[in-house]
XYZ file of C-alpha atoms in Angstrom:
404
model
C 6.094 202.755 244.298
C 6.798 201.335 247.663
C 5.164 200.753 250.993
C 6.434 199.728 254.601
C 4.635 197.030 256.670
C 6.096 195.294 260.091
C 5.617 191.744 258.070
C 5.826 190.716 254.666
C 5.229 187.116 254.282
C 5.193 185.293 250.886
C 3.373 181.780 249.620
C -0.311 181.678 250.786
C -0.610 178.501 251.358
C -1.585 176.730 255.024
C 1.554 177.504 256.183
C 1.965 180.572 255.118
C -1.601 181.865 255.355
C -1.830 180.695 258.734
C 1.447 182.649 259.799
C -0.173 186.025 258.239
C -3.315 185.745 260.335
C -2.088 184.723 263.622
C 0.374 188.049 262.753
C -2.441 190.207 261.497
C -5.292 189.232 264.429
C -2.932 190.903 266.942
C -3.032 194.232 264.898
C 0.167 194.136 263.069
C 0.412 194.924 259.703
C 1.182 191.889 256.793
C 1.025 191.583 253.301
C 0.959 187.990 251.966
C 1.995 187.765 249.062
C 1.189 184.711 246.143
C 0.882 184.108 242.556
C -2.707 182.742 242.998
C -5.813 183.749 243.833
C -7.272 180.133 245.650
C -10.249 179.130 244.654
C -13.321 179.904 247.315
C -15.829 177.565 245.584
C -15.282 173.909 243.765
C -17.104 171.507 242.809
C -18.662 168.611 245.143
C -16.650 165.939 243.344
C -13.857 165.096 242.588
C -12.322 165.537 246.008
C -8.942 167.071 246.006
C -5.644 164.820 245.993
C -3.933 167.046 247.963
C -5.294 166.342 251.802
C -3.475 166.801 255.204
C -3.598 164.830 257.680
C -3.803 167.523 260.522
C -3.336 166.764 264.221
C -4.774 167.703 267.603
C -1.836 170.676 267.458
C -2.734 171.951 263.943
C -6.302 171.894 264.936
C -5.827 174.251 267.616
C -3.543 176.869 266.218
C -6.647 176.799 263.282
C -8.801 177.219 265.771
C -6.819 179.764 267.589
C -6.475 181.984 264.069
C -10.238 181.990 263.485
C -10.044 179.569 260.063
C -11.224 176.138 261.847
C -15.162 176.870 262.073
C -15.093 177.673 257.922
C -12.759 174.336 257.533
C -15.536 172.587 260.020
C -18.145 173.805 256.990
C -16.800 173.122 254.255
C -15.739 169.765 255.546
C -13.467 168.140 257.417
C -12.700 164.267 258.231
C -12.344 163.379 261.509
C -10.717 159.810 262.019
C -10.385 157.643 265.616
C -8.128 154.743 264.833
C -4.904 153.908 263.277
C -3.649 150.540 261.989
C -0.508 150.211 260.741
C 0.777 146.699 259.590
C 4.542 145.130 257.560
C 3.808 143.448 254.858
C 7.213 141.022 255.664
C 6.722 140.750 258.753
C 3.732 139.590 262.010
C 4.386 143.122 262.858
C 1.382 145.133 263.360
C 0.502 148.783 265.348
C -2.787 149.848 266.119
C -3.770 153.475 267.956
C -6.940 154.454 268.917
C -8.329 157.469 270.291
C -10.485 155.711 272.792
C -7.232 155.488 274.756
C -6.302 159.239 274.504
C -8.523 162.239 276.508
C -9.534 162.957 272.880
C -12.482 161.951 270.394
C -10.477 161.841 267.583
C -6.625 161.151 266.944
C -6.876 163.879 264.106
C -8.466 165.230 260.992
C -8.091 164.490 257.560
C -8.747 167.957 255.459
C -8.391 168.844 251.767
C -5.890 171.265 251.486
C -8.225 173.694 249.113
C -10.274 173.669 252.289
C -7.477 174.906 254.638
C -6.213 177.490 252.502
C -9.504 178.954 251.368
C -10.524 178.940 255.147
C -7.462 181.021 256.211
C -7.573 183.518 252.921
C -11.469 184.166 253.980
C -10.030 184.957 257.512
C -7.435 186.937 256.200
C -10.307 189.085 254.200
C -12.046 189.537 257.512
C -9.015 191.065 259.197
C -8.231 195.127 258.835
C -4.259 194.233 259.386
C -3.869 192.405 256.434
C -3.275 192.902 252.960
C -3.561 190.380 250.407
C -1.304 191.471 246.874
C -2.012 188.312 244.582
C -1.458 187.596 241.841
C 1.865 189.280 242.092
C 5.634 187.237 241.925
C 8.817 188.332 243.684
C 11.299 189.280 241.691
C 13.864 189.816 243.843
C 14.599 191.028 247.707
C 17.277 193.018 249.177
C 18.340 192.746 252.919
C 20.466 195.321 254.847
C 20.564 195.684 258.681
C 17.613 197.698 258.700
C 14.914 196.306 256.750
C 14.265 193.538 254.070
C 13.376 195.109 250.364
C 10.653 192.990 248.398
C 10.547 193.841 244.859
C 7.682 192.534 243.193
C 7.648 191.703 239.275
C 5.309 194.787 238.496
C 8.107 197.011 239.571
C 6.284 197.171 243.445
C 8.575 197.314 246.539
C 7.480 195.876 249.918
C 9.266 197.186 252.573
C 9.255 194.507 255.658
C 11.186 194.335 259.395
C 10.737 190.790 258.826
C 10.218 189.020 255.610
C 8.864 185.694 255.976
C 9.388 182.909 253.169
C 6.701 179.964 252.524
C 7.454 179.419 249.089
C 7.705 175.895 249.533
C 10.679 173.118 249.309
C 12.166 174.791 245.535
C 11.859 177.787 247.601
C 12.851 181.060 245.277
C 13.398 183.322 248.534
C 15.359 180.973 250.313
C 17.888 181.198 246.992
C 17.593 184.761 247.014
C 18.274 185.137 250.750
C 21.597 182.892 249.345
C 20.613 180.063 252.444
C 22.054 177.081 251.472
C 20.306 173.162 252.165
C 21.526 170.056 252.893
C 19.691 166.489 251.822
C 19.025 163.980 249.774
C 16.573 162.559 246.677
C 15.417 159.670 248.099
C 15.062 158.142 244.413
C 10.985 157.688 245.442
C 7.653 158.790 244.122
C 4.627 159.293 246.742
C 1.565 158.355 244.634
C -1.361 160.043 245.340
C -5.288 159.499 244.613
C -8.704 159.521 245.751
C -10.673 155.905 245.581
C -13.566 153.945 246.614
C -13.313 150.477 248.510
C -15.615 147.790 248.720
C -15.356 148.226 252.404
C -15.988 151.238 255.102
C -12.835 152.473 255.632
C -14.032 152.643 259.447
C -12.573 155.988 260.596
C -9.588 154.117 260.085
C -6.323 155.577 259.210
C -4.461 152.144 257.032
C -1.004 151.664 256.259
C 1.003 149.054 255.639
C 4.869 148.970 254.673
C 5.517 147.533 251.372
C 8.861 146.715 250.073
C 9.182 149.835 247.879
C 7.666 152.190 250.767
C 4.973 152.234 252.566
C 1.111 152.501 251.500
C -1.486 154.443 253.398
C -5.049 154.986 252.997
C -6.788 158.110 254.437
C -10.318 158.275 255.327
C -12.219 161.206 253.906
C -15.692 162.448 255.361
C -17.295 160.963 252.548
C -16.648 157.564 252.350
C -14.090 157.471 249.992
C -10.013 156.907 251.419
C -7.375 159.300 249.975
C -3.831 157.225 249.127
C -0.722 157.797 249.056
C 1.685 154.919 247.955
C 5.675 155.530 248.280
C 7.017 153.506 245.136
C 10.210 153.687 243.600
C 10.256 156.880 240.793
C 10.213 154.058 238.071
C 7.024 152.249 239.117
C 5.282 155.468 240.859
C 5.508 156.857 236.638
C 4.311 153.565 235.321
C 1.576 153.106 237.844
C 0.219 156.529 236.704
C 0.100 155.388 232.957
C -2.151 152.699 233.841
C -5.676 152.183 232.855
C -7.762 152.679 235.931
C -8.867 148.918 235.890
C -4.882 148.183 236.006
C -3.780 150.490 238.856
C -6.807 149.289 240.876
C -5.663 145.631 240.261
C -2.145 146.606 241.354
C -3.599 148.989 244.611
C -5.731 145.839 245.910
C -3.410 143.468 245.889
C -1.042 145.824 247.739
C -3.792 146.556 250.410
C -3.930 142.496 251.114
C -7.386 143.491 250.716
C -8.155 145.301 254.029
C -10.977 147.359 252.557
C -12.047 144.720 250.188
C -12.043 145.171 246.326
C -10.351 148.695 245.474
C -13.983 149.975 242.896
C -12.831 153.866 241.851
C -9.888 156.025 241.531
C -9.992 159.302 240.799
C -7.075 161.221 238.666
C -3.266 160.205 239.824
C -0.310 161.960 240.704
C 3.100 161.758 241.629
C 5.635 163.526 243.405
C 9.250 163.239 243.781
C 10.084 162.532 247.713
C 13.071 164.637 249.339
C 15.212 164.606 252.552
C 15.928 168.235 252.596
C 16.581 171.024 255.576
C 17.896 175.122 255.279
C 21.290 175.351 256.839
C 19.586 178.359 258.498
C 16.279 178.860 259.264
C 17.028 182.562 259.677
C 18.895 185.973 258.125
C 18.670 190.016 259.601
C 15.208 190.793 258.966
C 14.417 186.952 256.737
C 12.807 183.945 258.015
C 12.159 180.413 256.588
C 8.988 178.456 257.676
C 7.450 175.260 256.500
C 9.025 173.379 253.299
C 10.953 175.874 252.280
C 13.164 175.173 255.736
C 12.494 171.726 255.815
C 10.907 168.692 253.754
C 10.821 165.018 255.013
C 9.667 161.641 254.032
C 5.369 162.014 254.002
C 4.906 158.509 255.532
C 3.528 159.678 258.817
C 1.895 162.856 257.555
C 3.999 165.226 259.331
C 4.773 168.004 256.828
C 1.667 170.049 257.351
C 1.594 169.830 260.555
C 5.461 170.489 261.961
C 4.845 173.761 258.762
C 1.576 174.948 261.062
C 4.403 174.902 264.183
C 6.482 177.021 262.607
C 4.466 179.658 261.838
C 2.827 179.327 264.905
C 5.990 180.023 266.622
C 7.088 182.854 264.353
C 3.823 184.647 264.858
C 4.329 184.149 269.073
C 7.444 185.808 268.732
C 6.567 188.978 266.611
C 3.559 189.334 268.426
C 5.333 189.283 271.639
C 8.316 191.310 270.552
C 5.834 193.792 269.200
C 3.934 194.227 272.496
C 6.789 194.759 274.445
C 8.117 197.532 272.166
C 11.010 195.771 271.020
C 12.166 195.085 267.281
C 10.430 192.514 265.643
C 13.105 191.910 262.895
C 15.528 191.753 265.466
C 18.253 188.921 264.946
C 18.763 188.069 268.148
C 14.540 187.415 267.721
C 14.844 185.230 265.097
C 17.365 183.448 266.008
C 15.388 182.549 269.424
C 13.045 181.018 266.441
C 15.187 178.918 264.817
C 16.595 177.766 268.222
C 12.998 176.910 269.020
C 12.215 175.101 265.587
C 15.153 173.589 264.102
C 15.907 170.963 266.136
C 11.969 169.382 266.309
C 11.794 169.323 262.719
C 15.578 167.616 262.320
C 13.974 165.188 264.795
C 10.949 164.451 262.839
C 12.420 164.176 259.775
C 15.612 161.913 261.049
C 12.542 159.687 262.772
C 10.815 159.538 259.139
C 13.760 158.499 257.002
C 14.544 155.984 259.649
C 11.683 154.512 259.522
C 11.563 154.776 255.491
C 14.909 152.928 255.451
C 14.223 149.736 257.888
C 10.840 149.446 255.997
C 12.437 149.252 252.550
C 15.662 147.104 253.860
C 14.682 143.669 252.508
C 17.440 141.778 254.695
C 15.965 138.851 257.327
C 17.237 140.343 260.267
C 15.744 143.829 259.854
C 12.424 141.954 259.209
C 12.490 140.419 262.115
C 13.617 143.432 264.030
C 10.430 145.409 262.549
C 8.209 142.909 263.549
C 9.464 142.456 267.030
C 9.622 145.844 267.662
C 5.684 146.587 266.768
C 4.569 143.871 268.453
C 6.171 145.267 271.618
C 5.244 148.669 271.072
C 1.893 147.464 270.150
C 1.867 145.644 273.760
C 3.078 148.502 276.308
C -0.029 150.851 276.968
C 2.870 153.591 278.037
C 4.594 153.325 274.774
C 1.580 153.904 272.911
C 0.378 156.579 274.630
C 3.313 158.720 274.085
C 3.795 157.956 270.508
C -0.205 158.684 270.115
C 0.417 162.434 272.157
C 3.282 163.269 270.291
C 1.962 162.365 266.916
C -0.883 164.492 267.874
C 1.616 167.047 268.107
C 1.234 167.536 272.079
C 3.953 168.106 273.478
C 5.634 170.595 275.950
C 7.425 173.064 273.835
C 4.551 173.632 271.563
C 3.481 177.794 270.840
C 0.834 179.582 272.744
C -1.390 179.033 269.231
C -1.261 174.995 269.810
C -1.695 174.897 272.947
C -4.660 177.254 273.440
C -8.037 174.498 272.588
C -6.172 171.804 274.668
């Protein structure tokens, strides 16, 4: 059995949830495809480990897609200030929103919330199809179309398939798209705790000589974490007791939010410097990990993911009002012109950063603590690194630009 839409993306998650409804509002035909059904309904407590830290940009194309008012419900953590400090160093960064145009410098949102938010969107809309739980077993792409077979013995037949499957992406192998990067040998340690102290609105993080360690405010008091250690400690700091790791977490904080009273279950990730070759095939496109994945120390992932579909679903919608093929390589190629080089940007700027943090040698400390304290000082400075980690920026799609 097989059926024929314009758009066929697969992996409902933010990324690729959000790229079948900004597809599916303007009347076009998708199926997402997923091997889960996300959950709807949790729980109160425990709050999830997975959160986002989503900016000014990612808030908009939300809003622009119809999911942000369900996010707004179910919860989401706005937070004003940033304070970023070196451990080795006087060096020391602080950002607040009272000197943007802006209330907030972003939002800090479990990703359960996202996704369920878009999928309930997705429900609402007559364009799209939702075919989970169902796995890909393989795809075939000629110059006309791209041929999803499904492991149930379905076929999907797509003008453009679009993969977010994530960073191990199966598609991407499929498509035979090769990727370039590196392990960077480190964990990122992630966790949900309570501090002695009000975390403020406050966005912490301070560079520690095995990565840096951030904590993330959450609407409800408590601070999501996540710590960059080396693989070896990341592992043994999840086999702790939770007395232990909360010893170990407060004396890495230098006690900014006082003593470190709850954690909630650990986990840990390996962390990987890793981009497609090409974003793009005839009729095949890569968004979010599965293109790219970079160092999480400033939060980015999410949020340059969100861009991408943002700008995939411009340019289909576009091409598809103006009556020309939407699976079109010249098309998608204009994509990965428009995308590729931002996120090689980002991530370059993140392993950078990772790498003078972690460099333990006297002049780079010195270097790093110079350098904040003059960025800390310029009011110009500031305000362009605060727009453009909001994600403002000139070249941004129609989607995350439209609440500005």
């Amino acid at each position: 059995m097989s059926k024929k839409y314009p758009v066929v993306v697969v992996g409902g998650g933010i990324v690729g949830a959000t790229a079948a409804c900004a597809i599916a509002q303007a009347g076009i035909e998708v199926a997402l495809v997923d091997v889960y059904n996300p959950a709807r309904e949790w729980p109160a407590d425990p709050v999830d480990i997975r959160v986002s830290a989503l900016t000014r940009a990612s808030q908009n194309i939300l809003q622009a897609v119809g999911a942000w008012p369900a996010m707004e419900q179910r919860g989401v953590g706005p937070y004003g200030h940033m304070h970023v400090w070196d451990a080795d160093s006087a060096g020391v960064l602080d950002f607040d929103a009272a000197e943007t145009e802006f209330s907030e410098l972003g939002h800090l949102v479990e990703n359960r919330v996202t996704v369920a938010s878009l999928w309930d969107r997705l429900e609402a809309l007559p364009s799209a199809s939702l075919l989970c739980p169902a796995k890909v077993a393989d795809i075939q792409i000629d110059s006309d179309s791209a041929q999803v077979v499904l492991d149930d013995g379905q076929i999907l037949i797509a003008d453009v398939l679009i993969a977010a499957d994530g960073r191990d992406s199966a598609l991407r192998q499929m498509a035979g798209i090769q990727t370039t990067g590196w392990e960077y040998k480190q964990d990122g340690l992630v966790a949900t705790i309570s501090t002695e102290k009000s975390h403020q609105y406050t966005a912490w993080q301070r560079f520690l000589p095995e990565g840096p360690l951030a904590f993330l405010p959450l609407k409800n008091g408590q601070c999501s974490i996540v710590w960059t250690l080396s693989h070896q400690t990341a592992q043994e700091y999840v086999a702790l007791s939770d007395k232990e790791f909360l010893q170990h977490l407060e004396q890495a904080s230098g006690g900014v939010l006082g003593k470190m009273l709850e954690v909630g279950p650990r986990g840990a990730f390996p962390l990987r410097f890793q981009y497609a070759k090409q974003y793009t095939t005839d009729h095949f496109v890569l968004i979010g990990d599965a293109a790219h994945a970079m160092h999480p120390l400033a939060g980015q992932g999410a949020n340059a993911g969100l861009l991408d579909a943002a700008a995939i679903a411009e340019l289909i919608v576009k091409a598809q009002q103006a009556g020309r093929p939407i699976g079109s390589h010249k098309l998608l190629r204009q994509y990965e012109r428009w995308r590729k080089a931002d996120n090689l940007a980002m991530m370059s700027s993140m392993d950078m950063i990772n790498k003078m943090y972690t460099a333990q040698n006297e002049g780079f400390r010195q270097l790093r603590g110079t350098g904040m304290s003059w960025i800390n000082h310029s009011a110009w400075i500031k305000n362009y690194f605060n727009h453009y980690a909001m994600g403002l920026r000139d070249d941004l799609p129609t989607f995350a630009r439209s609440c500005i």
